[in-house]
Short mmCIF file of C-alpha atoms in Angstrom, two decimals:
data_model
loop_
_atom_site.label_atom_id
_atom_site.label_comp_id
_atom_site.label_asym_id
_atom_site.label_seq_id
_atom_site.Cartn_x
_atom_site.Cartn_y
_atom_site.Cartn_z
CA MET T 1 -0.05 -0.16 -0.05
CA ALA T 2 1.53 3.19 -1.30
CA TRP T 3 0.67 6.01 1.41
CA PRO T 4 -0.08 9.81 0.46
CA ASP T 5 2.25 12.37 0.65
CA ARG T 6 1.76 15.64 3.15
CA GLN T 7 -0.30 17.47 0.20
CA SER T 8 -2.14 14.37 -0.22
CA LEU T 9 -3.19 14.31 3.57
CA LEU T 10 -4.17 18.00 3.11
CA PRO T 11 -4.75 18.84 -0.60
CA LEU T 12 -6.34 22.27 0.44
CA LEU T 13 -3.14 23.29 0.82
CA SER T 14 -2.43 23.62 -2.60
CA TRP T 15 -5.23 25.74 -3.19
CA LEU T 16 -6.36 27.64 -0.40
CA PRO T 17 -3.25 30.07 0.01
CA ARG T 18 -4.20 31.29 -3.61
CA GLN T 19 -7.81 32.67 -3.04
CA THR T 20 -8.19 36.25 -2.63
CA ARG T 21 -10.81 38.65 -1.17
CA ALA T 22 -12.77 38.67 -4.83
CA SER T 23 -12.49 34.63 -5.31
CA VAL T 24 -13.65 34.00 -2.10
CA GLY T 25 -16.84 36.44 -2.48
CA ARG T 26 -17.65 34.79 -5.90
CA ASP T 27 -17.26 31.42 -4.07
CA LEU T 28 -19.43 32.51 -1.33
CA LEU T 29 -22.41 33.50 -3.84
CA VAL T 30 -21.71 30.24 -5.99
CA GLY T 31 -21.89 28.40 -3.02
CA LEU T 32 -25.66 30.40 -1.91
CA SER T 33 -26.88 29.36 -5.49
CA GLY T 34 -25.57 25.60 -4.86
CA ALA T 35 -27.27 25.63 -1.26
CA ILE T 36 -30.42 26.99 -2.91
CA LEU T 37 -30.63 23.90 -5.44
CA ALA T 38 -29.11 21.58 -2.98
CA LEU T 39 -32.01 21.67 -0.43
CA PRO T 40 -35.18 20.49 -2.70
CA GLN T 41 -33.26 18.27 -4.44
CA SER T 42 -31.56 16.48 -0.99
CA ILE T 43 -34.81 16.17 0.55
CA ALA T 44 -36.48 14.52 -2.60
CA TYR T 45 -33.92 12.26 -2.64
CA ALA T 46 -33.90 11.41 0.91
CA LEU T 47 -37.68 10.30 0.47
CA ILE T 48 -36.95 8.11 -2.78
CA ALA T 49 -33.94 6.20 -0.31
CA GLY T 50 -36.97 5.75 2.19
CA LEU T 51 -35.46 8.03 4.96
CA PRO T 52 -37.19 11.07 6.60
CA PRO T 53 -36.35 14.24 4.53
CA GLU T 54 -34.46 15.79 7.25
CA TYR T 55 -31.68 13.16 6.27
CA GLY T 56 -31.25 14.43 2.90
CA LEU T 57 -30.13 17.82 4.32
CA TYR T 58 -27.48 16.18 6.50
CA ALA T 59 -26.30 14.66 3.74
CA ALA T 60 -25.39 17.79 1.88
CA ILE T 61 -23.35 19.04 5.04
CA VAL T 62 -20.76 17.15 6.50
CA PRO T 63 -19.69 14.70 3.68
CA VAL T 64 -19.65 17.84 1.57
CA LEU T 65 -17.46 19.47 3.60
CA ILE T 66 -15.38 16.83 3.80
CA ALA T 67 -15.22 15.39 0.02
CA CYS T 68 -14.02 19.54 -1.11
CA LEU T 69 -11.77 19.93 1.45
CA TRP T 70 -9.87 16.73 0.63
CA GLY T 71 -10.81 15.99 -2.89
CA SER T 72 -8.46 17.20 -6.10
CA SER T 73 -11.58 18.70 -8.22
CA TRP T 74 -12.01 22.34 -8.44
CA HIS T 75 -16.03 21.64 -9.32
CA LEU T 76 -16.93 18.53 -8.17
CA ILE T 77 -19.72 18.60 -5.48
CA CYS T 78 -20.91 15.56 -3.72
CA GLY T 79 -24.28 14.79 -1.89
CA PRO T 80 -27.48 12.47 -2.26
CA THR T 81 -28.41 11.54 -5.62
CA ALA T 82 -31.09 10.04 -7.38
CA ALA T 83 -29.56 6.69 -8.72
CA ILE T 84 -27.84 6.17 -5.03
CA SER T 85 -30.78 6.69 -3.10
CA ILE T 86 -32.79 4.29 -5.18
CA VAL T 87 -29.97 1.48 -4.96
CA LEU T 88 -29.93 1.88 -1.19
CA TYR T 89 -33.50 1.37 -1.03
CA ALA T 90 -33.37 -1.47 -2.86
CA SER T 91 -30.61 -2.67 -0.87
CA VAL T 92 -32.11 -1.83 2.71
CA SER T 93 -35.92 -2.07 2.62
CA PRO T 94 -35.92 -5.79 2.65
CA LEU T 95 -34.15 -5.73 5.90
CA ALA T 96 -36.50 -3.37 7.38
CA VAL T 97 -39.24 -0.78 7.45
CA PRO T 98 -38.56 2.63 5.65
CA ALA T 99 -37.97 5.54 7.54
CA SER T 100 -37.73 3.49 10.82
CA GLU T 101 -35.16 3.84 13.55
CA ASP T 102 -33.55 0.27 12.27
CA TYR T 103 -33.91 1.39 8.63
CA ILE T 104 -31.46 4.54 8.99
CA THR T 105 -29.36 2.65 11.15
CA LEU T 106 -28.76 0.25 8.38
CA ILE T 107 -28.39 2.91 5.90
CA LEU T 108 -25.90 4.61 7.46
CA LEU T 109 -23.78 1.73 8.60
CA LEU T 110 -23.84 0.61 4.71
CA THR T 111 -22.67 4.21 3.72
CA LEU T 112 -19.90 3.63 6.55
CA LEU T 113 -19.00 -0.01 4.96
CA ALA T 114 -19.34 1.93 1.46
CA GLY T 115 -17.04 4.86 2.47
CA VAL T 116 -14.10 2.47 3.87
CA PHE T 117 -14.07 0.49 0.66
CA GLN T 118 -13.82 3.63 -1.02
CA TRP T 119 -11.30 4.97 0.84
CA LEU T 120 -9.26 1.68 0.82
CA LEU T 121 -9.56 1.78 -3.04
CA GLY T 122 -7.87 5.16 -2.75
CA MET T 123 -4.81 3.91 -0.55
CA LEU T 124 -4.40 1.55 -3.06
CA ARG T 125 -4.40 3.80 -5.69
CA PHE T 126 -6.95 2.69 -7.67
CA GLY T 127 -8.17 5.89 -9.00
CA ALA T 128 -6.97 4.61 -12.42
CA LEU T 129 -10.11 3.30 -12.96
CA VAL T 130 -10.78 6.96 -14.24
CA ASN T 131 -8.24 6.17 -17.05
CA PHE T 132 -10.98 3.68 -18.33
CA VAL T 133 -13.53 6.07 -19.09
CA SER T 134 -12.49 7.53 -22.15
CA HIS T 135 -13.15 11.58 -22.94
CA SER T 136 -15.92 9.80 -25.48
CA VAL T 137 -17.44 8.30 -22.92
CA VAL T 138 -17.70 11.54 -20.77
CA LEU T 139 -18.96 13.37 -23.21
CA GLY T 140 -22.13 10.70 -24.35
CA PHE T 141 -22.49 10.31 -20.43
CA THR T 142 -22.83 14.04 -19.86
CA LEU T 143 -25.03 14.60 -22.82
CA GLY T 144 -27.09 11.84 -21.92
CA ALA T 145 -27.42 12.71 -18.16
CA ALA T 146 -28.09 16.56 -18.73
CA VAL T 147 -31.06 14.94 -21.08
CA VAL T 148 -32.08 12.81 -18.08
CA ILE T 149 -31.79 15.42 -15.68
CA ALA T 150 -33.85 17.91 -18.11
CA LEU T 151 -36.61 15.20 -18.58
CA GLY T 152 -37.03 14.83 -14.97
CA GLN T 153 -37.64 18.66 -14.15
CA LEU T 154 -40.29 18.94 -16.82
CA PRO T 155 -42.62 17.51 -14.39
CA ASN T 156 -42.15 20.66 -12.36
CA LEU T 157 -41.90 22.80 -14.64
CA LEU T 158 -45.50 21.71 -16.18
CA GLY T 159 -47.06 22.13 -12.99
CA LEU T 160 -47.16 18.05 -12.70
CA GLU T 161 -46.66 15.74 -9.83
CA LEU T 162 -45.40 12.14 -11.51
CA PRO T 163 -43.35 9.66 -9.26
CA ASN T 164 -39.75 9.23 -10.58
CA GLN T 165 -38.67 7.01 -12.87
CA ALA T 166 -35.55 4.91 -13.63
CA THR T 167 -34.99 5.70 -17.28
CA ALA T 168 -35.18 8.48 -19.17
CA LEU T 169 -37.71 6.51 -21.71
CA ASN T 170 -39.84 6.12 -18.80
CA SER T 171 -39.90 9.65 -17.96
CA LEU T 172 -40.93 10.59 -21.34
CA SER T 173 -43.71 8.03 -22.01
CA GLN T 174 -45.06 9.48 -18.32
CA LEU T 175 -44.97 12.97 -19.53
CA LEU T 176 -46.50 12.20 -22.69
CA GLN T 177 -49.58 10.71 -21.07
CA HIS T 178 -50.06 14.07 -18.79
CA LEU T 179 -49.94 16.34 -20.84
CA GLY T 180 -52.98 17.47 -21.01
CA GLU T 181 -52.99 18.34 -17.14
CA VAL T 182 -50.07 21.14 -17.76
CA ASP T 183 -50.89 24.02 -14.87
CA ARG T 184 -49.92 27.25 -17.27
CA PRO T 185 -49.19 29.59 -14.49
CA SER T 186 -46.62 27.05 -13.48
CA LEU T 187 -45.34 26.58 -16.93
CA LEU T 188 -45.20 30.63 -17.26
CA LEU T 189 -43.52 30.89 -14.07
CA GLY T 190 -40.59 28.20 -14.84
CA LEU T 191 -40.18 29.69 -18.41
CA GLY T 192 -39.86 33.19 -16.92
CA THR T 193 -37.19 32.02 -14.56
CA LEU T 194 -35.33 30.41 -17.50
CA ALA T 195 -35.54 33.14 -19.58
CA LEU T 196 -34.17 35.57 -16.94
CA GLY T 197 -31.37 32.90 -16.67
CA VAL T 198 -30.56 33.06 -19.98
CA ALA T 199 -30.33 36.90 -19.89
CA PHE T 200 -28.33 37.16 -17.05
CA LYS T 201 -25.52 34.88 -19.08
CA LEU T 202 -25.43 36.86 -21.53
CA LEU T 203 -25.93 39.99 -20.36
CA ALA T 204 -24.29 39.94 -16.82
CA PRO T 205 -22.54 36.66 -16.82
CA ARG T 206 -20.17 37.61 -13.77
CA TRP T 207 -23.86 37.96 -11.63
CA PRO T 208 -25.39 35.32 -9.75
CA GLY T 209 -28.22 34.77 -12.24
CA LEU T 210 -29.64 31.62 -11.15
CA LEU T 211 -30.14 33.13 -7.91
CA LEU T 212 -31.54 35.96 -8.59
CA SER T 213 -34.09 34.14 -11.21
CA LEU T 214 -34.83 32.36 -8.42
CA VAL T 215 -35.82 35.05 -6.01
CA PHE T 216 -37.58 37.29 -8.60
CA SER T 217 -39.85 34.47 -9.33
CA ALA T 218 -40.69 34.02 -5.45
CA LEU T 219 -41.33 37.60 -5.42
CA VAL T 220 -43.66 37.37 -8.19
CA VAL T 221 -45.70 34.52 -7.06
CA TRP T 222 -45.85 36.54 -3.26
CA LEU T 223 -46.98 39.42 -5.18
CA LEU T 224 -49.65 37.87 -7.60
CA PRO T 225 -51.14 35.21 -5.41
CA GLY T 226 -54.25 35.66 -7.68
CA VAL T 227 -52.81 33.99 -10.62
CA PHE T 228 -50.01 32.20 -8.80
CA GLY T 229 -51.36 31.07 -5.45
CA HIS T 230 -51.26 27.46 -6.23
CA VAL T 231 -48.17 27.17 -7.68
CA GLN T 232 -46.57 24.48 -5.71
CA LEU T 233 -43.27 25.99 -3.51
CA VAL T 234 -40.81 23.62 -1.65
CA SER T 235 -41.65 22.07 1.13
CA ALA T 236 -41.68 23.36 4.76
CA PHE T 237 -39.10 21.49 7.18
CA VAL T 238 -38.00 21.68 10.88
CA GLY T 239 -34.22 22.09 10.32
CA ARG T 240 -31.23 21.21 13.10
CA LEU T 241 -27.94 20.44 12.28
CA PRO T 242 -26.93 17.01 11.77
CA PRO T 243 -26.75 14.94 14.90
CA PHE T 244 -23.93 12.20 15.85
CA SER T 245 -25.37 8.85 14.66
CA PRO T 246 -23.09 5.90 16.89
CA LEU T 247 -23.34 2.73 14.57
CA PRO T 248 -23.52 -0.80 15.74
CA LEU T 249 -20.50 -2.54 14.16
CA ASP T 250 -22.39 -6.31 14.26
CA LEU T 251 -20.09 -8.36 12.33
CA GLU T 252 -23.05 -10.54 11.22
CA LEU T 253 -24.72 -7.18 10.13
CA ILE T 254 -21.79 -5.94 8.48
CA LEU T 255 -21.34 -9.05 6.53
CA ARG T 256 -24.96 -8.95 5.03
CA LEU T 257 -24.46 -5.41 4.27
CA LEU T 258 -21.15 -5.78 2.45
CA PRO T 259 -22.04 -6.64 -1.35
CA SER T 260 -24.65 -3.90 -1.50
CA ALA T 261 -21.62 -1.60 0.20
CA VAL T 262 -19.36 -2.68 -2.23
CA ALA T 263 -21.59 -2.57 -5.17
CA VAL T 264 -22.90 0.87 -4.06
CA GLY T 265 -19.33 2.38 -3.13
CA MET T 266 -18.26 1.38 -6.64
CA LEU T 267 -21.17 2.75 -8.43
CA GLY T 268 -20.43 6.17 -6.47
CA LEU T 269 -16.78 6.11 -7.33
CA VAL T 270 -17.43 5.88 -11.01
CA THR T 271 -20.09 8.15 -11.12
CA SER T 272 -18.00 11.00 -9.27
CA LEU T 273 -14.85 10.07 -11.33
CA SER T 274 -16.86 10.58 -14.84
CA ILE T 275 -18.30 13.97 -13.37
CA ALA T 276 -14.81 14.95 -12.02
CA ARG T 277 -13.38 14.50 -15.22
CA SER T 278 -16.00 15.86 -17.46
CA LEU T 279 -15.75 18.95 -15.61
CA SER T 280 -11.51 19.00 -15.57
CA ALA T 281 -11.43 18.34 -19.10
CA ARG T 282 -13.63 21.61 -19.48
CA SER T 283 -11.79 23.72 -16.79
CA GLU T 284 -8.38 22.54 -18.15
CA GLN T 285 -7.90 21.40 -14.33
CA LEU T 286 -5.24 18.11 -13.55
CA LEU T 287 -7.32 15.67 -11.85
CA ASP T 288 -5.76 13.18 -9.00
CA ALA T 289 -7.94 10.49 -9.51
CA ASN T 290 -6.81 8.89 -6.42
CA GLN T 291 -7.19 11.76 -3.92
CA GLU T 292 -10.36 11.80 -5.57
CA VAL T 293 -11.25 8.48 -4.35
CA ARG T 294 -9.94 9.03 -0.62
CA ALA T 295 -12.16 12.16 -0.69
CA GLN T 296 -15.06 10.29 -1.12
CA GLY T 297 -14.38 7.36 1.16
CA LEU T 298 -13.20 9.78 3.88
CA SER T 299 -16.67 11.88 3.32
CA ASN T 300 -19.04 9.13 3.34
CA MET T 301 -16.79 7.60 6.77
CA VAL T 302 -17.10 10.78 8.63
CA GLY T 303 -20.58 11.43 7.11
CA ALA T 304 -22.19 8.38 8.45
CA PHE T 305 -21.50 9.40 12.39
CA PHE T 306 -23.09 12.71 11.13
CA SER T 307 -26.24 11.14 9.78
CA GLY T 308 -25.36 11.80 6.31
CA TYR T 309 -26.23 8.90 4.24
CA LEU T 310 -24.03 7.50 0.75
CA SER T 311 -23.23 10.66 -1.07
CA SER T 312 -21.54 10.94 -4.54
CA GLY T 313 -20.94 13.31 -7.10
CA SER T 314 -23.95 15.56 -8.35
CA PHE T 315 -24.09 16.12 -11.99
CA THR T 316 -26.62 19.43 -11.44
CA ARG T 317 -24.80 20.86 -8.14
CA SER T 318 -21.29 20.52 -10.12
CA GLY T 319 -22.54 22.05 -13.06
CA LEU T 320 -23.87 24.91 -11.26
CA SER T 321 -20.36 25.07 -9.74
CA TYR T 322 -18.51 25.16 -13.04
CA GLU T 323 -21.29 27.25 -14.80
CA ALA T 324 -21.50 29.79 -12.26
CA GLY T 325 -17.65 30.45 -12.22
CA ALA T 326 -16.33 28.79 -9.09
CA CYS T 327 -12.55 29.42 -8.57
CA SER T 328 -12.06 26.92 -5.90
CA PRO T 329 -13.27 23.84 -3.89
CA LEU T 330 -14.56 26.80 -1.45
CA ALA T 331 -17.75 26.96 -3.22
CA GLY T 332 -18.75 23.52 -1.98
CA VAL T 333 -17.47 24.54 1.50
CA PHE T 334 -19.66 27.30 1.73
CA SER T 335 -22.24 25.63 -0.12
CA ALA T 336 -22.22 23.00 2.71
CA LEU T 337 -22.44 25.84 5.32
CA TRP T 338 -25.18 27.81 3.57
CA VAL T 339 -27.46 24.50 3.74
CA ALA T 340 -26.49 24.24 7.67
CA LEU T 341 -27.66 28.14 8.15
CA PHE T 342 -30.83 27.44 6.06
CA ALA T 343 -31.46 24.22 7.94
CA VAL T 344 -31.47 25.81 11.02
CA ALA T 345 -32.42 29.73 10.44
CA GLY T 346 -34.14 29.55 6.82
CA ALA T 347 -36.42 27.37 6.51
CA GLY T 348 -39.27 29.64 6.12
CA LEU T 349 -37.49 31.58 3.17
CA ILE T 350 -36.81 28.51 1.53
CA ALA T 351 -40.58 27.49 1.49
CA HIS T 352 -41.45 30.10 -0.57
CA ILE T 353 -39.06 29.40 -3.89
CA PRO T 354 -41.68 27.45 -6.18
CA ILE T 355 -40.86 24.21 -7.99
CA PRO T 356 -41.42 25.32 -11.22
CA ALA T 357 -38.83 28.19 -11.07
CA MET T 358 -36.40 25.92 -9.56
CA ALA T 359 -37.03 23.36 -12.62
CA GLY T 360 -36.33 26.17 -15.13
CA SER T 361 -33.09 27.08 -13.29
CA ILE T 362 -31.78 23.39 -13.69
CA LEU T 363 -32.71 23.21 -17.27
CA LEU T 364 -30.46 26.42 -17.83
CA ILE T 365 -27.65 24.58 -16.15
CA CYS T 366 -28.54 21.10 -18.29
CA TRP T 367 -27.49 23.40 -21.25
CA GLY T 368 -24.59 24.42 -19.82
CA LEU T 369 -23.54 20.88 -18.94
CA VAL T 370 -23.50 19.92 -22.90
CA ASP T 371 -19.70 20.36 -24.30
CA HIS T 372 -21.21 21.49 -27.71
CA ARG T 373 -17.69 22.11 -29.49
CA GLY T 374 -16.25 18.86 -28.04
CA ILE T 375 -18.80 16.69 -29.73
CA ARG T 376 -18.18 18.65 -33.32
CA ALA T 377 -14.31 18.12 -32.92
CA LEU T 378 -14.72 14.71 -32.34
CA PHE T 379 -17.43 14.09 -34.89
CA ARG T 380 -14.42 15.50 -37.31
CA VAL T 381 -11.68 13.39 -35.44
CA SER T 382 -12.87 10.16 -34.93
CA ARG T 383 -15.89 8.35 -36.31
CA ALA T 384 -15.26 5.20 -33.98
CA GLU T 385 -14.87 7.71 -30.81
CA PHE T 386 -18.05 9.54 -32.10
CA VAL T 387 -19.89 6.04 -32.18
CA VAL T 388 -18.66 5.56 -28.37
CA MET T 389 -20.21 8.73 -27.43
CA SER T 390 -23.25 8.33 -29.01
CA LEU T 391 -23.58 4.63 -27.58
CA THR T 392 -23.26 6.22 -24.43
CA CYS T 393 -25.61 8.60 -24.82
CA VAL T 394 -28.24 6.33 -26.07
CA ALA T 395 -27.45 3.75 -23.27
CA THR T 396 -27.72 6.93 -20.75
CA LEU T 397 -31.39 7.76 -22.08
CA LEU T 398 -32.17 3.96 -22.20
CA LEU T 399 -30.74 2.78 -19.10
CA GLU T 400 -29.97 3.50 -15.59
CA LEU T 401 -27.54 6.09 -15.21
CA GLN T 402 -24.85 4.24 -13.37
CA THR T 403 -25.52 1.35 -15.88
CA ALA T 404 -24.77 3.79 -18.99
CA ILE T 405 -21.16 4.51 -17.67
CA TYR T 406 -20.67 0.86 -17.54
CA ALA T 407 -22.00 0.29 -21.36
CA GLY T 408 -19.79 3.18 -22.40
CA VAL T 409 -16.69 1.87 -20.97
CA LEU T 410 -17.32 -1.76 -22.55
CA ALA T 411 -18.05 0.31 -25.86
CA SER T 412 -14.86 2.16 -25.61
CA LEU T 413 -13.02 -0.91 -24.53
CA PHE T 414 -14.19 -2.82 -27.69
CA PHE T 415 -13.00 -0.40 -30.02
CA TYR T 416 -9.76 0.04 -28.20
CA LEU T 417 -9.04 -3.80 -28.29
CA LYS T 418 -10.34 -3.87 -32.18
CA ARG T 419 -7.65 -1.30 -32.74
CA THR T 420 -4.97 -2.49 -31.28
CA SER T 421 -5.29 -6.10 -32.54
CA GLN T 422 -4.38 -4.74 -35.92
CA PRO T 423 -1.31 -3.12 -34.94
CA ARG T 424 0.23 -0.94 -37.89
CA VAL T 425 2.77 -3.36 -39.45
CA GLN T 426 5.33 -2.52 -42.49
CA GLN T 427 6.84 -5.06 -45.06
CA SER T 428 9.81 -4.33 -46.83
CA SER T 429 12.30 -6.56 -48.79
CA GLU T 430 15.92 -6.33 -48.40
CA GLY T 431 18.10 -9.14 -50.32
CA ASP T 432 17.42 -12.37 -48.58
CA GLU T 433 15.29 -10.79 -45.84
CA ASP T 434 11.53 -10.12 -45.50
CA ILE T 435 10.99 -7.29 -42.88
CA LEU T 436 8.35 -6.54 -40.48
CA ARG T 437 8.15 -3.07 -38.83
CA VAL T 438 5.70 -3.86 -35.95
CA GLY T 439 4.51 -0.55 -34.60
CA GLY T 440 2.49 -2.16 -31.07
CA SER T 441 2.78 -4.30 -28.54
CA ILE T 442 1.93 -8.20 -29.25
CA PHE T 443 -0.60 -9.31 -26.94
CA PHE T 444 -3.53 -12.17 -27.11
CA GLY T 445 -5.59 -9.68 -29.17
CA ALA T 446 -2.88 -9.16 -31.67
CA SER T 447 -0.90 -11.92 -32.10
CA HIS T 448 -2.98 -13.64 -34.59
CA TYR T 449 -3.04 -11.12 -36.93
CA LEU T 450 0.71 -10.78 -36.63
CA GLN T 451 1.04 -14.39 -37.46
CA VAL T 452 -0.98 -14.26 -40.90
CA ARG T 453 1.57 -11.35 -41.71
CA MET T 454 4.53 -13.20 -40.67
CA GLN T 455 3.00 -16.68 -42.92
CA ARG T 456 2.82 -14.35 -45.63
CA CYS T 457 6.57 -13.99 -45.74
CA HIS T 458 8.93 -16.33 -47.94
CA ALA T 459 12.16 -14.94 -47.72
CA PRO T 460 15.29 -17.17 -46.10
CA ARG T 461 15.16 -14.70 -43.23
CA LEU T 462 12.33 -13.28 -41.56
CA VAL T 463 13.31 -10.02 -39.56
CA ILE T 464 11.00 -8.49 -37.06
CA ASP T 465 11.94 -4.48 -36.40
CA ALA T 466 11.15 -4.69 -32.96
CA ARG T 467 11.83 -1.23 -31.93
CA GLN T 468 8.00 -0.03 -31.32
CA ILE T 469 7.21 -3.17 -29.22
CA ASN T 470 6.97 -2.34 -25.79
CA PHE T 471 5.06 -5.11 -24.57
CA ILE T 472 4.47 -8.81 -25.13
CA ASP T 473 2.20 -11.00 -23.48
CA TYR T 474 2.24 -15.13 -22.77
CA SER T 475 -0.01 -15.26 -26.16
CA GLY T 476 2.66 -13.37 -28.12
CA VAL T 477 5.44 -15.19 -26.74
CA GLU T 478 4.11 -18.71 -27.59
CA MET T 479 3.02 -17.76 -31.42
CA LEU T 480 6.34 -16.24 -31.90
CA HIS T 481 7.74 -19.37 -30.87
CA GLN T 482 5.73 -21.59 -33.12
CA GLU T 483 6.42 -19.80 -36.10
CA ALA T 484 10.46 -19.70 -35.13
CA ARG T 485 10.05 -23.57 -35.12
CA ARG T 486 7.85 -23.53 -38.45
CA LEU T 487 10.50 -21.60 -39.99
CA ARG T 488 13.29 -23.49 -38.79
CA ARG T 489 11.81 -27.04 -40.27
CA GLN T 490 11.67 -25.13 -43.59
CA GLU T 491 15.65 -24.27 -43.05
CA ARG T 492 14.76 -20.56 -42.56
CA SER T 493 15.17 -18.19 -39.36
CA LEU T 494 13.23 -15.55 -37.20
CA ILE T 495 14.95 -12.79 -36.07
CA LEU T 496 14.01 -9.89 -33.67
CA ARG T 497 16.07 -6.52 -34.27
CA ARG T 498 16.08 -3.85 -32.06
CA ALA T 499 14.13 -5.72 -29.36
CA ARG T 500 13.90 -3.87 -25.98
CA GLN T 501 15.23 -5.97 -22.88
CA ALA T 502 12.21 -6.75 -21.42
CA VAL T 503 11.09 -7.97 -24.38
CA LYS T 504 13.98 -10.28 -24.87
CA GLU T 505 13.55 -11.55 -21.38
CA GLU T 506 10.06 -12.69 -21.93
CA LEU T 507 10.46 -14.55 -25.17
CA ILE T 508 13.79 -16.17 -23.44
CA LYS T 509 11.76 -17.36 -20.34
CA LEU T 510 9.58 -19.79 -22.24
CA GLU T 511 12.40 -22.59 -22.94
CA GLY T 512 15.32 -20.83 -21.43
CA PRO T 513 18.31 -19.18 -23.85
CA GLU T 514 19.91 -22.37 -24.77
CA ARG T 515 16.65 -23.56 -26.77
CA CYS T 516 15.24 -20.39 -27.80
CA PRO T 517 14.57 -20.85 -31.86
CA ILE T 518 14.41 -16.85 -31.99
CA HIS T 519 17.44 -14.95 -32.99
CA PHE T 520 18.29 -11.46 -31.63
CA GLU T 521 20.42 -8.76 -33.71
CA ASP T 522 20.76 -5.11 -31.99
#
């Protein structure tokens, strides 16, 4: 296990000293906008998870503080999410009655176990997981997720009360069935908030446009009760700071929850890393994936003891942080502190925000999440990668959000293996030699292709220029030995020229230096 250095233990030392009064003020306003978005969402996600609504707020305070202070992303904001909430409910509801004390305890214990699993992966530097999520997958996932979030907000925009659906296709189907029930004042209020947000974005991009739009919408509802008096508002709640929650460390219970903890912990990591990588590509930030994994684990470990259930990266809140111009992770810290403040003292004010206005502001965030320039560039540069992006996007719309990530990674790996299974081979002849210049590693996927190319050569000496062969696996070693013995029976020879020392050693290991049928030349 490789232990992190001092900067990894306290990553805030790398960015906190660079903050100025202007940047801190900016982050303070961005955090306020994020908190206003987080409050109603967190309450809704807690209900999806089968928890009392206040537990959604608790999950948006302590875990967010820890993840922002110990993470590496400037814009990743964590907290409760719909996907995580659904998985938690499915895992724990068979074991206890939802919203009961036993149920809450099981949820928090599962959160602790998932956090320990995530932290151990970070300590083992398993952050390389993010390397398997190609940029094309990120683009497709971001596009699809923006559509999914937008479809999920359309019922709120239209003044409809519809249950949450697992996929975008189901959400759209249900929405079409209830179009005749649209509430026009709600739609007008939501579209007005969206239009006002666009105006602020174009005319005054440095102003907290989303926050001002929400305030304006709340004032309209308050001033015109005859028109908008029936519009649904954010639910009122009794707030307090997150209470300490001692957890039972019962071995039998831990073993029972462990499989679910591993699954939901991995889901949270893949989602968080995908979002972090997407935003780091947009902001040109260098992301430390291992540090981010450790921060996710630590946030859930600590958060579980302060009544915060499992959190992961939030596309909506992270997108707001980026779009609103957050200067540092302080925006996330301020967001958590604002949530704590409003949870204690501002419940009455929050209850004046109209739900359709909230939906309109989220639609604006969804539009900003889509990397239009990146998608166009990908289409021009690589059609195969564009197909991967499209498949990921379609999977995001047809499947659950987390499943779409896995589908995109598999599609990306498929195209990678297809490309590497046919390495670039240049053939030439000089005297009694046929020379093959191989531009890639020889592994199980590429050995057959190279074998076919070798069997098409008929000169007495078959030379493989191995300067660009960085790696060879057992399948490649066995194939080259087989071809060398075939050529020897034909009184011909196989020669590896300018091979790297590591490649030579792998080829010699199979039968020893005395019996190796392959000749080497420098």
